[in-house]
Amino acid sequence: MKDVSFGQFYPVDSFVHRLDPRLKILFLIAYIVAIFLASNFYGLAACAAVLVLIVIFARIPFGKVLRAIRGVTFLVLFTAVLNVLFYSGETVYWEWGIFCISFEGIIFSLFLALRLVLLVVCSSMLTYTTTPVSLTDGVESLLTPLKWIRIPVHEIALIMSIALRFIPILMDETSRIKNAQMARGADFESRGLGKKIKATIPILVPLLLSAFRRADELGDAMDARCYTGGKHRTKYKKLRFTWRDAVAFLLGAALIAGVVVMKIYLPAPY
Amino acid sequence: MKAIEFADVSFRYEEGGPLAVSHLNLSVEEGEFVAVLGHNGSGKSTLARLSNGLLTPDAGSVRVFGQTVNEKNLFDVRSQVGVVFQNPDNQTVATIVEDDVAFGAENVGLAREEIGKRIDFALRAVGMEEYRHATVARLSGGQKQRIAIAGVLALMPKVVILDESTAMLDPRGRREIVDVVTRLNKERGITVILITHFMEEALLADRAIVMNRGELVMEGAPADIFERREELVTYNLALPHIGIICEKLRAGGMDVAYTLDAAVLAKEIAKCVS
């Protein structure tokens, strides 16, 4: 339970860590667009190459990247298998009822799996290299235009950062409650959906109660430190574009342009 | 000058419920170090919350540096009276140390450079300079609580109230906090109100106050308070460990003088044995 790496910041000083969070968020969006624009393996290879560059420049150990992928292994395998079985291609190897395995099906599902993996790795690179505070600062800054239509952007950003901060604490608490309930004879090993759902109740109820208590105390602590909302607040960390951001921006633009060019001029071999 | 003044303050949490604080009269001088002792439910935490306007008294008034606490001056009062709470995990807002320390200073709308200076000052005051960029979750309990104190200090308060801030810490963490607080009081002249149920911690204070069922029942120099052993027991409070050892030794027939100082006790025992 403790080893949850989602949303966990990996503290080293690197090129990517120093980028403006707004740029990183926009880059991620651009990257996702590029992944879905890419219609052949050349395009995806370009995306993958860029991602490898990012991982190297972010100084994130390879194991961390693998861990991010491991979290979605099931999803990737599941969709890949379904795709292989249901894709109706021309070069059919095996057929049984509505199922068929074809060359095109295999290629297609491989393609999709790769897309998913790239997507997950790139998103986790954002959370690995950006502290929740600067992430929410970035979101807040990007959403600023929404203030004009009276959406409480500051509050939303703060809620987001507090939620991220409390993930590891509540994870810890969950395993502690689980152990405590097991010590009292609770049964978490039983199979069967009904039993499994039933087994979560003695975990969820105390967890919720404690979350409310924590929220209450945090509210008091924030009040005690003069928190009154976003109105008169200043920011210690100012977001600033630097030459690094310009480099990253150019890279992102080049990637999208490259993928589009390949889409048009390099016809898919498959 | 009086830092905090309670004049006939009463407060109850729910209509018809028991008084959490009843007809309390208390004043704390600027620069003083006061320990507030009391069993669970004695009203000591309510006292902290009344002092900075987290709670408003039902009757009587609370004055902070001569100013009666009300809706309009909450902001001002809270930047003068900082409160550190019990659970370090539930009072840090940010993931990184410096971001959390900056929170209060950001709230009052200070300029960027000033916030930077405040972070320097606050982290130095609690001896955590080298952890400025660390992740709060990876610190020890005592370190987390020092960060919580720094977060309060960034507002440059004249009074710091610790509401059982040592209760969840191990002995080492407790010592860290007590050391930091004592230094703040002695070196920077910050008024300290230490709410605790560890008797040892009260020994360092200039004055100790004992609360029971919302009332102030004992007041005086800590050493004098601990002389009144029988009375303390009626309020469900125990002596500091050194005091207990003294009592046991005397009960066992050893002729040591009653003391709360470990060094003095050691000498007393040496005298008896030789």
Coordinates of C-alpha atoms in Angstrom, one line a residue:
Chain A
M1 CA 0.0 0.0 0.0
K2 CA 2.8 2.3 0.9
D3 CA 4.4 2.2 -2.5
V4 CA 1.8 4.2 -4.3
S5 CA 3.7 6.3 -6.8
F6 CA 0.8 8.1 -8.4
G7 CA 0.9 11.8 -7.7
Q8 CA 4.1 11.4 -5.9
F9 CA 6.8 14.0 -6.5
Y10 CA 10.3 12.7 -7.1
P11 CA 12.6 15.3 -5.6
V12 CA 15.7 15.8 -7.7
D13 CA 16.9 19.0 -9.4
S14 CA 16.7 18.6 -13.2
F15 CA 15.9 20.4 -16.4
V16 CA 12.4 19.1 -16.4
H17 CA 11.8 19.8 -12.7
R18 CA 12.6 23.5 -13.3
L19 CA 10.2 23.9 -16.2
D20 CA 7.2 26.2 -15.6
P21 CA 4.3 23.9 -14.5
R22 CA 2.0 25.7 -16.9
L23 CA 4.2 24.7 -19.8
K24 CA 4.4 21.1 -18.5
I25 CA 0.6 20.9 -18.4
L26 CA 0.3 22.3 -21.9
F27 CA 3.1 20.1 -23.1
L28 CA 1.3 17.0 -21.7
I29 CA -1.9 18.1 -23.5
A30 CA 0.1 18.6 -26.8
Y31 CA 1.7 15.2 -26.3
I32 CA -1.6 13.5 -25.9
V33 CA -2.8 15.1 -29.0
A34 CA 0.3 14.0 -30.8
I35 CA -0.1 10.4 -29.6
F36 CA -3.6 10.3 -31.0
L37 CA -2.7 12.1 -34.2
A38 CA 0.0 9.6 -34.9
S39 CA -1.5 7.1 -37.3
N40 CA 1.5 4.9 -37.9
F41 CA 4.5 3.5 -36.0
Y42 CA 6.8 6.2 -37.3
G43 CA 4.7 8.8 -35.5
L44 CA 4.6 6.8 -32.3
A45 CA 8.3 6.1 -32.5
A46 CA 8.9 9.9 -32.6
C47 CA 6.6 10.3 -29.6
A48 CA 8.4 7.5 -27.7
A49 CA 11.8 9.1 -28.6
V50 CA 10.7 12.4 -27.1
L51 CA 9.5 10.7 -24.0
V52 CA 12.8 8.9 -23.5
L53 CA 14.5 12.3 -23.8
I54 CA 12.2 13.7 -21.2
V55 CA 12.8 10.8 -18.8
I56 CA 16.6 11.3 -19.2
F57 CA 16.5 15.0 -18.7
A58 CA 14.2 14.6 -15.7
R59 CA 16.7 12.3 -14.1
I60 CA 13.9 9.9 -13.1
P61 CA 15.2 6.4 -12.4
F62 CA 14.0 3.8 -14.9
G63 CA 12.4 1.8 -12.1
K64 CA 10.0 4.6 -11.3
V65 CA 8.9 4.8 -14.9
L66 CA 8.3 1.0 -14.9
R67 CA 6.2 1.4 -11.7
A68 CA 4.0 3.9 -13.4
I69 CA 3.4 1.4 -16.2
R70 CA 2.9 -1.5 -13.8
G71 CA -0.2 0.3 -12.5
V72 CA -2.0 0.1 -15.8
T73 CA -0.7 -3.3 -17.0
F74 CA -4.1 -4.9 -16.5
L75 CA -5.9 -2.3 -18.4
V76 CA -3.4 -2.4 -21.3
L77 CA -3.5 -6.2 -21.5
F78 CA -7.2 -6.3 -21.2
T79 CA -7.8 -3.8 -24.0
A80 CA -5.1 -5.4 -26.2
V81 CA -6.7 -8.9 -25.9
L82 CA -10.1 -7.6 -26.6
N83 CA -8.8 -5.7 -29.6
V84 CA -7.0 -8.7 -31.0
L85 CA -10.1 -10.9 -30.6
F86 CA -12.7 -8.5 -32.1
Y87 CA -10.8 -6.6 -34.8
S88 CA -11.9 -7.9 -38.2
G89 CA -8.8 -7.8 -40.4
E90 CA -8.1 -9.4 -43.8
T91 CA -5.2 -11.7 -43.0
V92 CA -7.0 -14.0 -40.7
Y93 CA -5.0 -16.6 -38.7
W94 CA -7.7 -18.1 -36.6
E95 CA -11.5 -17.8 -36.4
W96 CA -14.1 -19.1 -33.9
G97 CA -17.6 -17.7 -33.8
I98 CA -17.4 -13.9 -33.4
F99 CA -13.7 -14.1 -32.4
C100 CA -11.0 -13.8 -34.9
I101 CA -7.3 -13.2 -34.8
S102 CA -5.8 -11.3 -37.7
F103 CA -2.5 -9.7 -38.6
E104 CA -4.2 -6.3 -38.7
G105 CA -5.9 -6.9 -35.3
I106 CA -2.5 -7.7 -33.7
I107 CA -0.9 -4.6 -35.2
F108 CA -3.9 -2.5 -34.2
S109 CA -3.9 -3.6 -30.6
L110 CA -0.2 -3.3 -30.3
F111 CA -0.6 0.3 -31.5
L112 CA -3.3 1.0 -28.9
A113 CA -1.3 -0.6 -26.1
L114 CA 1.7 1.6 -27.0
R115 CA -0.4 4.7 -27.0
L116 CA -1.8 3.9 -23.6
V117 CA 1.7 3.2 -22.2
L118 CA 3.1 6.5 -23.6
L119 CA 0.1 8.4 -22.2
V120 CA 0.6 7.0 -18.7
V121 CA 4.3 7.5 -18.6
C122 CA 4.1 11.0 -19.9
S123 CA 1.3 11.9 -17.3
S124 CA 3.3 10.4 -14.5
M125 CA 6.4 12.4 -15.6
L126 CA 4.3 15.5 -14.9
T127 CA 3.6 14.4 -11.3
Y128 CA 7.1 13.1 -10.8
T129 CA 8.7 16.3 -11.7
T130 CA 6.2 18.9 -10.4
T131 CA 5.3 19.4 -6.8
P132 CA 1.6 19.4 -6.1
V133 CA 1.9 23.1 -5.1
S134 CA 3.4 24.2 -8.4
L135 CA 1.0 21.9 -10.3
T136 CA -2.0 23.5 -8.7
D137 CA -0.3 26.9 -9.2
G138 CA -0.1 26.0 -12.9
V139 CA -3.7 24.9 -13.1
E140 CA -4.8 28.0 -11.2
S141 CA -2.9 30.2 -13.6
L142 CA -4.1 28.4 -16.7
L143 CA -7.7 28.6 -15.5
T144 CA -7.5 32.3 -14.6
P145 CA -9.8 33.3 -17.5
L146 CA -12.6 31.3 -15.8
K147 CA -12.5 33.8 -12.9
W148 CA -14.4 36.1 -15.3
I149 CA -17.4 33.9 -15.2
R150 CA -17.1 33.7 -11.4
I151 CA -15.7 30.2 -11.1
P152 CA -13.7 30.0 -7.8
V153 CA -10.4 29.0 -9.5
H154 CA -8.2 29.6 -6.4
E155 CA -10.4 27.4 -4.2
I156 CA -10.5 24.6 -6.8
A157 CA -6.7 24.7 -7.0
L158 CA -6.3 24.6 -3.3
I159 CA -8.8 21.7 -2.9
M160 CA -6.7 19.9 -5.5
S161 CA -3.4 20.4 -3.8
I162 CA -4.8 19.4 -0.4
A163 CA -6.3 16.3 -1.9
L164 CA -2.9 15.4 -3.4
R165 CA -1.2 16.0 -0.1
F166 CA -3.5 13.8 1.8
I167 CA -3.3 10.8 -0.6
P168 CA -0.3 9.2 1.2
I169 CA -1.6 10.0 4.6
L170 CA -5.0 8.4 3.9
M171 CA -3.2 5.4 2.3
D172 CA -1.3 4.8 5.5
E173 CA -4.4 5.2 7.5
T174 CA -6.2 2.6 5.3
S175 CA -3.6 0.0 5.9
R176 CA -3.6 0.8 9.6
I177 CA -7.4 0.4 9.8
K178 CA -7.2 -2.8 7.8
N179 CA -4.7 -4.3 10.1
A180 CA -6.7 -3.2 13.1
Q181 CA -9.8 -4.8 11.7
M182 CA -7.9 -8.0 10.9
A183 CA -6.7 -8.1 14.4
R184 CA -10.3 -8.0 15.4
G185 CA -11.1 -11.0 13.2
A186 CA -12.4 -9.2 10.1
D187 CA -12.2 -11.3 6.9
F188 CA -10.6 -9.7 3.9
E189 CA -9.5 -12.8 2.2
S190 CA -12.9 -14.2 1.1
R191 CA -13.6 -14.3 -2.6
G192 CA -16.8 -13.3 -4.2
L193 CA -17.9 -9.8 -5.1
G194 CA -20.6 -9.6 -2.4
K195 CA -18.2 -10.6 0.4
K196 CA -15.5 -8.3 -0.9
I197 CA -17.8 -5.3 -1.0
K198 CA -19.0 -6.2 2.5
A199 CA -15.5 -6.4 3.7
T200 CA -14.7 -2.8 2.7
I201 CA -17.4 -1.3 5.0
P202 CA -15.4 -1.8 8.2
I203 CA -12.5 0.0 6.4
L204 CA -14.5 2.8 4.7
V205 CA -16.5 3.9 7.7
P206 CA -13.6 4.6 10.1
L207 CA -11.6 6.1 7.2
L208 CA -14.3 8.5 6.3
L209 CA -14.8 9.5 9.9
S210 CA -11.1 10.1 10.3
A211 CA -11.0 12.1 7.0
F212 CA -13.7 14.4 8.3
R213 CA -11.9 14.9 11.6
R214 CA -8.7 15.7 9.7
A215 CA -10.5 18.1 7.5
D216 CA -11.9 19.8 10.5
E217 CA -8.5 20.2 12.2
L218 CA -6.9 21.3 8.9
G219 CA -9.6 24.0 8.6
D220 CA -8.8 25.3 12.1
A221 CA -5.1 25.3 11.4
M222 CA -5.7 27.2 8.1
D223 CA -7.9 29.7 9.9
A224 CA -5.3 30.1 12.6
R225 CA -2.8 31.1 9.9
C226 CA -5.1 33.9 8.6
Y227 CA -6.5 32.0 5.6
T228 CA -9.6 33.9 4.2
G229 CA -9.7 32.7 0.7
G230 CA -7.9 33.9 -2.4
K231 CA -8.7 37.6 -2.2
H232 CA -5.8 39.3 -0.6
R233 CA -3.4 36.4 -1.0
T234 CA 0.0 36.8 -2.5
K235 CA 2.1 34.0 -4.0
Y236 CA 5.6 33.2 -2.8
K237 CA 6.5 31.2 -5.9
K238 CA 6.0 33.2 -9.1
L239 CA 5.7 31.3 -12.3
R240 CA 8.2 32.5 -14.9
F241 CA 9.0 31.4 -18.3
T242 CA 12.7 30.9 -18.9
W243 CA 14.9 29.7 -21.7
R244 CA 14.2 26.1 -20.6
D245 CA 10.5 26.6 -21.2
A246 CA 11.3 28.0 -24.6
V247 CA 13.3 24.8 -25.4
A248 CA 10.5 22.6 -24.2
F249 CA 7.9 24.6 -26.1
L250 CA 9.8 24.2 -29.3
L251 CA 10.2 20.5 -28.7
G252 CA 6.5 20.1 -28.2
A253 CA 5.7 22.1 -31.3
A254 CA 8.2 20.2 -33.3
L255 CA 6.7 16.9 -32.2
I256 CA 3.2 17.8 -33.2
A257 CA 4.5 19.2 -36.6
G258 CA 6.6 16.1 -37.1
V259 CA 3.7 13.7 -36.4
V260 CA 1.4 15.6 -38.7
V261 CA 4.0 15.6 -41.5
M262 CA 4.6 11.9 -41.1
K263 CA 0.9 11.3 -41.1
I264 CA 0.6 13.0 -44.5
Y265 CA 3.9 12.1 -46.3
L266 CA 4.8 8.7 -44.8
P267 CA 1.9 6.4 -45.6
A268 CA 1.3 3.7 -43.0
P269 CA 2.9 0.4 -43.9
Y270 CA 0.1 -1.3 -42.0
Chain B
M1 CA 1.9 45.0 28.7
K2 CA -0.7 42.3 28.9
A3 CA -0.5 40.0 25.9
I4 CA -3.7 38.1 26.6
E5 CA -6.4 38.8 29.0
F6 CA -9.5 36.7 29.8
A7 CA -12.2 38.6 31.7
D8 CA -14.9 36.4 33.2
V9 CA -15.0 34.3 30.0
S10 CA -17.5 31.4 29.7
F11 CA -18.0 29.2 26.7
R12 CA -20.0 26.1 25.9
Y13 CA -19.8 24.0 22.7
E14 CA -23.5 23.2 22.5
E15 CA -26.6 24.9 23.9
G16 CA -27.5 23.3 27.2
G17 CA -24.2 21.4 27.3
P18 CA -21.6 21.8 30.1
L19 CA -19.4 24.9 30.2
A20 CA -16.1 24.1 28.6
V21 CA -14.7 27.2 30.2
S22 CA -16.5 28.9 33.1
H23 CA -15.9 32.4 34.4
L24 CA -12.3 32.3 33.6
N25 CA -10.1 35.2 34.6
L26 CA -6.5 35.0 33.4
S27 CA -3.9 37.3 32.1
V28 CA -0.6 36.6 30.5
E29 CA 2.1 39.2 30.4
E30 CA 4.1 39.9 27.3
G31 CA 7.3 37.8 27.3
E32 CA 6.0 35.4 29.8
F33 CA 6.2 31.6 29.5
V34 CA 3.0 30.0 30.9
A35 CA 2.3 26.3 31.1
V36 CA -1.4 25.2 31.2
L37 CA -2.0 21.8 32.7
G38 CA -5.1 19.9 33.0
H39 CA -6.7 16.5 32.4
N40 CA -8.8 15.7 29.3
G41 CA -11.8 17.9 29.1
S42 CA -10.5 20.5 31.5
G43 CA -11.0 23.2 29.0
K44 CA -7.3 23.9 28.1
S45 CA -7.8 23.5 24.3
T46 CA -10.8 25.7 24.4
L47 CA -8.6 28.3 26.1
A48 CA -6.3 28.2 23.1
R49 CA -9.1 28.5 20.6
L50 CA -10.6 31.4 22.5
S51 CA -7.3 33.2 22.5
N52 CA -7.1 33.7 18.7
G53 CA -10.8 34.0 17.8
L54 CA -11.3 30.4 16.5
L55 CA -14.1 30.4 19.2
T56 CA -16.0 33.4 20.5
P57 CA -16.9 33.5 24.2
D58 CA -20.6 33.2 25.2
A59 CA -19.9 35.7 28.1
G60 CA -17.0 37.9 29.1
S61 CA -14.3 39.1 26.8
V62 CA -10.9 38.1 25.5
R63 CA -8.4 40.9 24.9
V64 CA -5.2 40.5 22.9
F65 CA -2.7 43.4 23.5
G66 CA -5.6 45.5 24.7
Q67 CA -7.8 44.8 21.7
T68 CA -11.1 42.9 22.4
V69 CA -11.3 40.0 19.9
N70 CA -14.2 40.4 17.6
E71 CA -15.2 39.6 14.0
K72 CA -13.5 42.7 12.6
N73 CA -10.0 42.3 14.0
L74 CA -9.7 38.5 13.6
F75 CA -7.1 38.8 11.0
D76 CA -4.9 41.1 13.2
V77 CA -5.4 38.9 16.3
R78 CA -4.5 35.8 14.4
S79 CA -1.3 37.2 13.1
Q80 CA -0.3 38.2 16.6
V81 CA -1.4 35.0 18.3
G82 CA -0.2 31.9 16.5
V83 CA -1.6 28.5 17.5
V84 CA 0.2 25.2 16.9
F85 CA -2.1 22.1 17.1
Q86 CA -1.7 18.6 18.2
N87 CA -1.5 16.5 15.0
P88 CA 1.4 17.6 12.7
D89 CA -0.2 15.8 9.7
N90 CA -3.4 17.8 10.0
Q91 CA -1.9 21.2 10.0
T92 CA 0.5 21.2 7.0
V93 CA -1.1 22.5 3.9
A94 CA 1.7 22.0 1.4
T95 CA 3.9 19.1 0.5
I96 CA 7.2 21.0 0.5
V97 CA 8.5 22.6 3.7
E98 CA 9.1 26.1 2.4
D99 CA 5.6 26.2 0.7
D100 CA 4.0 25.3 3.9
V101 CA 5.9 27.8 6.0
A102 CA 5.0 30.4 3.3
F103 CA 1.2 29.7 3.6
G104 CA 0.4 32.1 6.5
A105 CA 2.6 34.9 5.0
E106 CA 0.9 34.5 1.7
N107 CA -2.5 34.7 3.3
V108 CA -1.8 38.2 4.8
G109 CA -0.7 39.4 1.3
L110 CA 3.0 40.1 1.9
A111 CA 5.3 40.8 -1.0
R112 CA 7.4 38.0 -2.4
E113 CA 10.8 39.2 -1.1
E114 CA 9.3 39.6 2.4
I115 CA 7.8 36.1 2.3
G116 CA 11.3 34.8 1.4
K117 CA 12.8 36.6 4.4
R118 CA 10.1 35.3 6.7
I119 CA 10.7 31.7 5.6
D120 CA 14.5 32.2 6.3
F121 CA 13.7 33.7 9.7
A122 CA 11.1 31.1 10.7
L123 CA 13.2 28.1 9.6
R124 CA 16.2 29.4 11.4
A125 CA 14.2 30.0 14.6
V126 CA 13.2 26.3 14.7
G127 CA 16.6 25.0 13.5
M128 CA 15.3 23.5 10.2
E129 CA 17.1 25.7 7.6
E130 CA 18.6 22.7 5.8
Y131 CA 15.2 21.1 5.3
R132 CA 13.8 24.0 3.3
H133 CA 13.2 22.0 0.1
A134 CA 12.4 18.7 1.9
T135 CA 9.1 16.8 1.6
V136 CA 7.1 17.3 4.8
A137 CA 5.9 13.7 4.8
R138 CA 9.4 12.4 5.1
L139 CA 10.3 14.2 8.3
S140 CA 10.0 12.8 11.8
G141 CA 7.2 13.8 14.1
G142 CA 9.3 16.3 16.0
Q143 CA 10.6 17.9 12.7
K144 CA 7.0 18.1 11.3
Q145 CA 5.9 19.9 14.4
R146 CA 8.9 22.3 14.2
I147 CA 7.7 23.1 10.7
A148 CA 4.3 23.7 12.0
I149 CA 5.8 26.2 14.5
A150 CA 7.8 27.8 11.7
G151 CA 4.5 28.2 9.7
V152 CA 3.1 30.1 12.6
L153 CA 6.3 32.1 13.2
A154 CA 6.2 33.3 9.5
L155 CA 3.4 35.6 10.6
M156 CA 5.7 37.1 13.2
P157 CA 3.4 36.6 16.1
K158 CA 4.1 38.0 19.5
V159 CA 2.4 35.1 21.2
V160 CA 2.7 31.4 20.3
I161 CA 0.3 28.9 21.8
L162 CA 1.1 25.2 21.7
D163 CA -2.1 23.3 22.1
E164 CA -0.9 19.8 23.2
S165 CA 1.6 20.0 20.3
T166 CA 3.9 17.5 22.0
A167 CA 1.1 14.9 22.8
M168 CA 1.7 12.8 19.7
L169 CA 5.5 12.9 19.7
D170 CA 8.1 10.5 21.1
P171 CA 10.3 11.7 23.9
R172 CA 12.9 12.9 21.5
G173 CA 10.4 14.9 19.5
R174 CA 9.0 16.3 22.7
R175 CA 12.4 17.5 23.8
E176 CA 13.0 19.2 20.4
I177 CA 9.8 21.1 20.6
V178 CA 10.3 22.2 24.2
D179 CA 13.8 23.3 23.4
V180 CA 12.6 25.4 20.4
V181 CA 9.9 27.0 22.4
T182 CA 12.1 27.8 25.3
R183 CA 14.6 29.4 23.0
L184 CA 11.9 31.4 21.3
N185 CA 10.8 32.7 24.7
K186 CA 14.3 33.5 26.0
E187 CA 16.0 34.8 22.9
R188 CA 13.3 36.4 21.0
G189 CA 11.0 37.4 23.8
I190 CA 8.0 35.7 22.3
T191 CA 5.2 35.0 24.8
V192 CA 4.6 31.3 25.0
I193 CA 1.6 29.4 26.3
L194 CA 2.3 25.7 26.5
I195 CA -0.7 23.6 26.9
T196 CA 0.3 20.1 27.9
H197 CA -0.4 17.1 30.1
F198 CA 3.3 16.3 30.5
M199 CA 4.2 17.6 33.9
E200 CA 8.0 17.7 33.0
E201 CA 7.4 20.3 30.3
A202 CA 5.7 22.6 32.8
L203 CA 8.8 22.8 34.9
L204 CA 10.5 25.1 32.3
A205 CA 7.7 27.7 32.5
D206 CA 7.7 30.9 34.5
R207 CA 4.2 30.2 35.7
A208 CA 1.9 27.2 35.6
I209 CA -1.8 27.1 35.6
V210 CA -4.0 24.1 36.3
M211 CA -7.4 23.8 34.8
N212 CA -10.2 21.5 35.9
R213 CA -13.7 21.3 34.4
G214 CA -13.4 24.7 32.7
E215 CA -12.1 26.5 35.8
L216 CA -8.7 27.8 36.8
V217 CA -8.0 25.9 40.0
M218 CA -4.3 26.4 40.7
E219 CA -1.8 29.0 39.7
G220 CA 1.8 29.7 40.6
A221 CA 5.4 28.9 39.9
P222 CA 5.7 25.3 38.6
A223 CA 7.8 24.2 41.5
D224 CA 5.3 25.5 44.0
I225 CA 2.4 23.9 42.1
F226 CA 4.2 20.5 42.3
E227 CA 4.6 20.9 46.1
R228 CA 0.8 20.7 46.4
R229 CA 0.8 17.0 45.6
E230 CA -2.5 16.0 47.2
E231 CA -4.4 18.8 45.4
L232 CA -2.9 17.8 42.0
V233 CA -4.1 14.3 42.5
T234 CA -7.7 15.5 42.9
Y235 CA -7.5 17.0 39.4
N236 CA -6.2 13.7 38.0
L237 CA -2.7 15.0 37.5
A238 CA 0.4 13.2 38.4
L239 CA 3.7 14.6 39.5
P240 CA 6.7 14.8 37.2
H241 CA 8.7 11.5 37.1
I242 CA 11.4 13.0 39.4
G243 CA 8.8 13.9 41.9
I244 CA 7.3 10.4 41.9
I245 CA 10.8 8.8 42.4
C246 CA 11.4 11.2 45.3
E247 CA 8.1 10.1 46.9
K248 CA 8.8 6.4 46.4
L249 CA 12.3 6.8 47.9
R250 CA 10.9 8.6 50.9
A251 CA 8.1 6.0 51.3
G252 CA 10.8 3.4 51.3
G253 CA 12.6 5.0 54.2
M254 CA 15.3 7.0 52.4
D255 CA 15.8 10.4 53.8
V256 CA 15.9 12.5 50.6
A257 CA 14.6 16.1 50.4
Y258 CA 11.7 16.6 48.0
T259 CA 13.0 18.0 44.7
L260 CA 12.0 18.1 41.1
D261 CA 15.6 18.5 39.9
A262 CA 17.3 15.3 38.7
A263 CA 20.8 16.6 39.6
V264 CA 19.7 17.6 43.1
L265 CA 18.1 14.3 43.6
A266 CA 21.2 12.5 42.5
K267 CA 23.2 14.4 45.2
E268 CA 20.6 13.7 47.8
I269 CA 20.8 9.9 47.1
A270 CA 24.6 10.0 47.1
K271 CA 24.4 11.7 50.6
C272 CA 22.1 9.0 51.9
V273 CA 24.1 6.1 50.5
S274 CA 27.5 7.2 51.7

